[in-house]
Coordinates of C-alpha atoms in Angstrom, one line a residue:
M1 CA 91.1 -14.6 88.8
I2 CA 88.6 -15.9 91.3
V3 CA 89.5 -16.6 94.9
L4 CA 87.4 -18.2 97.6
R5 CA 88.3 -17.0 101.1
Q6 CA 86.8 -18.0 104.4
D7 CA 86.0 -15.3 106.9
P8 CA 87.9 -16.3 110.1
L9 CA 85.2 -14.7 112.3
T10 CA 82.1 -16.5 110.9
E11 CA 83.7 -19.3 108.7
E12 CA 81.5 -18.1 105.9
W13 CA 82.9 -18.3 102.3
V14 CA 83.3 -15.2 100.1
S15 CA 84.0 -15.3 96.3
L16 CA 86.4 -12.6 95.1
N17 CA 86.6 -11.8 91.4
A18 CA 88.0 -8.4 90.4
D19 CA 87.1 -9.0 86.8
R20 CA 83.4 -8.6 87.6
Q21 CA 84.1 -4.8 87.8
E22 CA 84.4 -4.9 84.0
R23 CA 81.1 -6.6 83.2
P24 CA 78.9 -4.8 80.7
L25 CA 76.1 -2.5 81.8
T26 CA 73.3 -2.1 79.3
A27 CA 70.2 -1.6 81.5
G28 CA 68.7 1.7 80.7
R29 CA 71.4 2.6 78.1
L30 CA 71.2 2.8 74.3
M31 CA 73.8 0.2 73.4
G32 CA 73.8 -3.2 71.9
C33 CA 72.3 -6.0 73.9
P34 CA 74.6 -9.1 74.3
F35 CA 71.6 -11.3 74.9
C36 CA 69.8 -10.5 71.7
P37 CA 70.5 -12.7 68.6
G38 CA 73.2 -11.4 66.3
E39 CA 76.8 -11.6 65.2
G40 CA 79.2 -11.3 68.2
T41 CA 76.6 -11.5 70.9
E42 CA 76.5 -14.1 73.7
V43 CA 73.7 -16.1 72.0
G44 CA 74.9 -15.8 68.4
T45 CA 72.7 -16.3 65.3
V46 CA 71.5 -19.8 65.8
P47 CA 67.7 -19.8 66.5
F48 CA 66.8 -20.6 70.1
D49 CA 63.8 -20.6 72.5
V50 CA 65.8 -20.5 75.8
A51 CA 69.6 -20.1 75.9
V52 CA 72.0 -21.3 78.7
F53 CA 75.7 -20.5 78.8
E54 CA 78.5 -19.9 81.1
N55 CA 78.7 -16.4 82.7
K56 CA 81.7 -14.5 81.3
F57 CA 82.0 -12.8 84.7
P58 CA 81.4 -15.8 87.0
A59 CA 81.2 -16.0 90.7
F60 CA 83.0 -19.4 90.6
H61 CA 85.2 -21.5 88.4
A62 CA 85.4 -25.2 88.9
P63 CA 84.6 -26.4 91.4
G64 CA 81.3 -24.6 91.0
A65 CA 79.5 -23.0 88.1
S66 CA 77.9 -19.7 87.1
E67 CA 75.4 -19.9 84.3
V68 CA 73.1 -17.4 82.5
V69 CA 69.6 -18.4 81.4
V70 CA 68.2 -16.1 78.7
Y71 CA 64.5 -16.7 78.7
S72 CA 63.7 -15.7 75.1
P73 CA 65.4 -14.2 72.0
H74 CA 63.0 -11.3 72.2
H75 CA 64.3 -8.4 74.2
H76 CA 61.2 -7.6 76.2
D77 CA 59.9 -11.2 77.0
D78 CA 59.5 -10.9 80.7
L79 CA 59.1 -14.2 82.5
A80 CA 55.9 -13.0 84.1
Y81 CA 54.2 -12.3 80.7
V82 CA 55.4 -15.0 78.4
S83 CA 52.9 -17.8 77.6
V84 CA 52.4 -20.6 80.1
E85 CA 53.9 -23.0 77.5
H86 CA 57.1 -20.9 77.3
G87 CA 57.2 -20.5 81.0
T88 CA 57.0 -24.3 81.4
L89 CA 60.0 -24.6 79.0
I90 CA 62.0 -22.3 81.2
W91 CA 61.2 -24.3 84.2
H92 CA 62.3 -27.5 82.4
V93 CA 65.6 -25.8 81.6
W94 CA 66.1 -25.1 85.3
M95 CA 65.2 -28.7 86.1
D96 CA 67.6 -30.1 83.4
R97 CA 70.4 -27.9 84.6
T98 CA 69.8 -28.9 88.2
K99 CA 70.0 -32.6 87.3
A100 CA 73.1 -32.1 85.2
L101 CA 75.0 -30.0 87.9
M102 CA 74.0 -32.5 90.6
Q103 CA 76.2 -35.0 88.9
D104 CA 79.3 -33.0 89.9
A105 CA 80.3 -34.3 93.4
S106 CA 82.2 -31.0 94.1
I107 CA 79.0 -28.9 93.9
Q108 CA 77.3 -28.5 97.3
A109 CA 74.3 -26.3 96.4
I110 CA 72.4 -25.1 93.3
V111 CA 70.4 -21.8 93.4
V112 CA 68.3 -20.5 90.6
F113 CA 67.5 -16.8 90.7
E114 CA 66.6 -13.7 88.8
N115 CA 67.5 -10.1 89.5
R116 CA 64.5 -8.3 88.0
G117 CA 65.5 -4.8 87.2
S118 CA 68.6 -2.6 87.5
K119 CA 67.7 -1.6 91.0
V120 CA 68.5 -5.1 92.2
G121 CA 71.6 -5.6 90.2
A122 CA 70.5 -6.7 86.7
S123 CA 73.2 -5.2 84.4
I124 CA 71.6 -6.4 81.2
A125 CA 68.1 -5.2 80.4
H126 CA 67.2 -8.4 78.4
P127 CA 65.2 -10.6 80.8
H128 CA 67.3 -13.4 82.1
G129 CA 68.1 -15.4 85.2
Q130 CA 71.1 -17.2 86.6
I131 CA 72.1 -20.5 88.2
Y132 CA 74.8 -20.6 90.8
A133 CA 76.3 -24.0 91.6
Y134 CA 78.2 -23.4 94.8
P135 CA 81.3 -25.4 95.9
Y136 CA 80.2 -24.8 99.5
I137 CA 76.9 -24.6 101.3
P138 CA 75.8 -20.9 101.4
P139 CA 75.2 -19.6 104.9
R140 CA 71.4 -19.1 104.7
L141 CA 70.9 -22.7 103.3
Q142 CA 73.3 -24.1 105.9
R143 CA 71.3 -22.5 108.8
E144 CA 67.9 -23.6 107.2
R145 CA 69.0 -27.2 106.7
Q146 CA 69.3 -27.7 110.4
Q147 CA 65.6 -26.9 110.9
F148 CA 64.5 -29.8 108.7
L149 CA 66.3 -32.6 110.5
S150 CA 63.5 -33.6 112.9
T151 CA 60.3 -32.1 111.3
C152 CA 59.5 -30.0 108.3
P153 CA 58.7 -26.3 109.1
L154 CA 57.2 -25.8 105.6
C155 CA 54.8 -28.7 105.5
P156 CA 51.1 -27.5 105.9
F157 CA 50.5 -29.0 109.3
H158 CA 53.5 -27.2 110.9
E159 CA 53.0 -24.0 112.9
P160 CA 53.6 -21.1 112.9
H161 CA 52.8 -20.0 109.4
G162 CA 52.3 -16.6 107.9
P163 CA 49.0 -15.8 106.3
Y164 CA 48.2 -17.4 103.0
I165 CA 47.4 -15.5 99.8
M166 CA 46.0 -18.7 98.2
A167 CA 46.4 -22.5 98.4
N168 CA 45.4 -25.4 96.3
D169 CA 46.3 -29.1 96.2
L170 CA 49.7 -28.5 94.6
W171 CA 51.1 -25.1 95.8
R172 CA 50.4 -22.4 98.2
I173 CA 51.4 -18.7 98.3
E174 CA 52.1 -17.4 101.8
V175 CA 53.6 -14.3 103.4
P176 CA 56.5 -15.5 105.6
Y177 CA 55.8 -15.5 109.3
A178 CA 58.9 -13.4 109.9
P179 CA 59.6 -11.6 106.6
R180 CA 62.9 -10.0 105.8
M181 CA 61.5 -7.7 103.1
P182 CA 58.2 -5.7 102.7
Y183 CA 55.8 -7.6 100.5
Q184 CA 57.9 -10.8 100.5
L185 CA 56.1 -13.9 99.4
W186 CA 56.8 -17.6 99.2
L187 CA 55.6 -20.1 96.6
V188 CA 55.7 -23.5 98.3
P189 CA 54.8 -26.9 96.9
Q190 CA 52.3 -28.7 99.2
R191 CA 54.1 -32.0 98.5
H192 CA 57.4 -32.4 100.4
V193 CA 60.2 -32.2 97.7
A194 CA 63.8 -31.2 98.2
H195 CA 64.7 -29.9 94.8
L196 CA 63.3 -28.8 91.5
A197 CA 64.0 -31.9 89.5
E198 CA 61.6 -33.9 91.8
L199 CA 58.5 -31.9 90.7
T200 CA 55.8 -33.6 88.6
E201 CA 54.6 -32.1 85.3
E202 CA 51.3 -31.1 87.0
E203 CA 53.3 -29.3 89.7
V204 CA 55.4 -27.5 87.1
G205 CA 52.4 -26.3 85.1
E206 CA 50.6 -24.9 88.1
G207 CA 53.9 -23.5 89.5
V208 CA 54.5 -21.5 86.3
R209 CA 51.0 -20.0 86.5
L210 CA 51.3 -19.0 90.1
M211 CA 54.8 -17.6 89.7
Q212 CA 53.5 -15.4 86.9
H213 CA 50.5 -14.3 88.8
I214 CA 52.6 -13.3 91.8
V215 CA 54.9 -11.0 89.7
R216 CA 51.9 -9.5 87.9
T217 CA 50.3 -8.8 91.2
Y218 CA 53.3 -6.8 92.3
D219 CA 53.4 -4.9 89.0
T220 CA 49.7 -4.1 89.3
Y221 CA 49.9 -3.0 92.9
F222 CA 53.1 -0.8 92.5
G223 CA 52.1 0.4 89.0
L224 CA 55.5 -0.3 87.5
R225 CA 57.8 -3.2 86.6
T226 CA 58.6 -4.2 90.1
A227 CA 62.3 -4.5 91.1
L228 CA 62.7 -7.9 92.9
V229 CA 64.9 -10.8 93.5
M230 CA 63.2 -14.2 92.8
A231 CA 65.2 -17.2 94.1
L232 CA 64.7 -20.9 94.4
Y233 CA 65.8 -22.4 97.7
Q234 CA 66.5 -26.1 97.2
D235 CA 68.8 -28.8 98.5
V236 CA 70.4 -31.2 96.1
Q237 CA 72.3 -33.3 98.6
K238 CA 71.3 -37.0 98.7
S239 CA 68.7 -38.0 101.3
S240 CA 68.0 -34.3 101.9
A241 CA 65.1 -33.5 104.3
Y242 CA 64.7 -30.0 102.8
H243 CA 61.4 -28.6 101.4
L244 CA 62.0 -26.3 98.4
R245 CA 60.4 -22.9 97.9
W246 CA 60.5 -19.9 95.6
D247 CA 61.2 -16.7 97.5
F248 CA 60.0 -13.3 96.1
L249 CA 61.9 -10.4 97.5
P250 CA 60.7 -7.0 96.1
I251 CA 62.5 -3.9 97.1
D252 CA 59.7 -1.6 96.0
R253 CA 57.4 -0.7 98.9
G254 CA 55.0 1.7 97.4
Q255 CA 54.8 5.5 97.0
G256 CA 58.1 5.6 95.2
K257 CA 59.9 4.2 98.3
I258 CA 62.6 1.5 98.2
K259 CA 63.6 -0.9 101.0
Y260 CA 67.3 -0.3 101.4
L261 CA 69.6 -2.7 103.3
A262 CA 71.2 -0.4 105.8
G263 CA 73.0 -0.6 109.2
S264 CA 71.1 -3.3 110.9
E265 CA 70.7 -5.5 107.8
L266 CA 74.2 -5.1 106.3
A267 CA 76.2 -4.9 109.6
M268 CA 74.3 -7.4 111.8
D269 CA 72.2 -9.4 109.3
A270 CA 69.2 -8.4 111.5
F271 CA 66.3 -7.3 109.3
V272 CA 63.8 -4.6 110.2
V273 CA 60.6 -4.6 108.1
D274 CA 58.1 -1.7 107.9
M275 CA 54.9 -3.8 107.8
T276 CA 53.3 -6.9 109.1
P277 CA 52.5 -10.1 107.1
E278 CA 48.8 -9.6 107.8
F279 CA 49.0 -6.2 106.1
V280 CA 50.7 -7.7 103.1
Q281 CA 48.0 -10.4 102.8
S282 CA 45.1 -7.9 103.0
T283 CA 46.8 -5.7 100.4
L284 CA 48.0 -8.2 97.8
E285 CA 45.4 -11.0 98.1
P286 CA 42.5 -9.2 96.4
I287 CA 44.8 -8.2 93.4
F288 CA 46.2 -11.7 93.1
Q289 CA 42.8 -13.4 93.2
R290 CA 41.5 -11.1 90.5
I291 CA 44.5 -11.8 88.2
H292 CA 44.3 -15.5 89.0
Q293 CA 40.6 -15.6 88.1
E294 CA 41.0 -13.6 84.9
K295 CA 43.7 -15.8 83.6
R296 CA 41.8 -19.0 84.4
M297 CA 38.8 -17.7 82.5
N298 CA 40.9 -16.8 79.4

């Protein structure tokens, strides 16, 4: 049974679902994968390229929705390493689901995200993402929306900005001016768009390439499959003044170290980060540019 309760001190909503304690854990274990094709699995035996279905252990029932997006029938098809064509198909699935969920008047926000790796909560090793359609405005988005009412803090002419990793006519990759996590990056469309369904085909194609290059840069730098959360911030409300972005939040910080959320972060929501945006730029930019150039030449 899912219960939504509002914190009387902050007025923030919390979704409570004791059934989620029973969700399967296959990451790192030798057991059957529920996201691989087969009899009795979540995706069944019908051939597919990308599969979308309701989460068996959802954060919300109606109003709201919790969906799983399985990127490929192949167990090791990481989003960062599939073909650009297949990556584009995945983006179109996100766009189509955003459009469909927007039609439900009870849904207040739609967030697309991936927990990449068991260290950030992925209980199933098969690469997949999720879509949460919230019946309320999540606290972070609620606070951010207020900053877009008079001017857009994400449009290129607005200051301050963190240092750029790269920029072209369609997208830019920047280190947030005040990052919450080490090596955090944003992928931001240069054009002011509020939600994913407003992107053009050209923007989608270039966005896929840059998203893949960002994650490959992390993997190259850390020398492993980087544990990170990748989330789409968008606003699906009518006449929204919001500016969408992809947020990349790796917890790896090099030398086998992990960024843990501890006292200041968990108790006070006050983040302490061990490096500056300028250091992140100087470290990641050369790797990104090399990967970006190599892929463009192929």
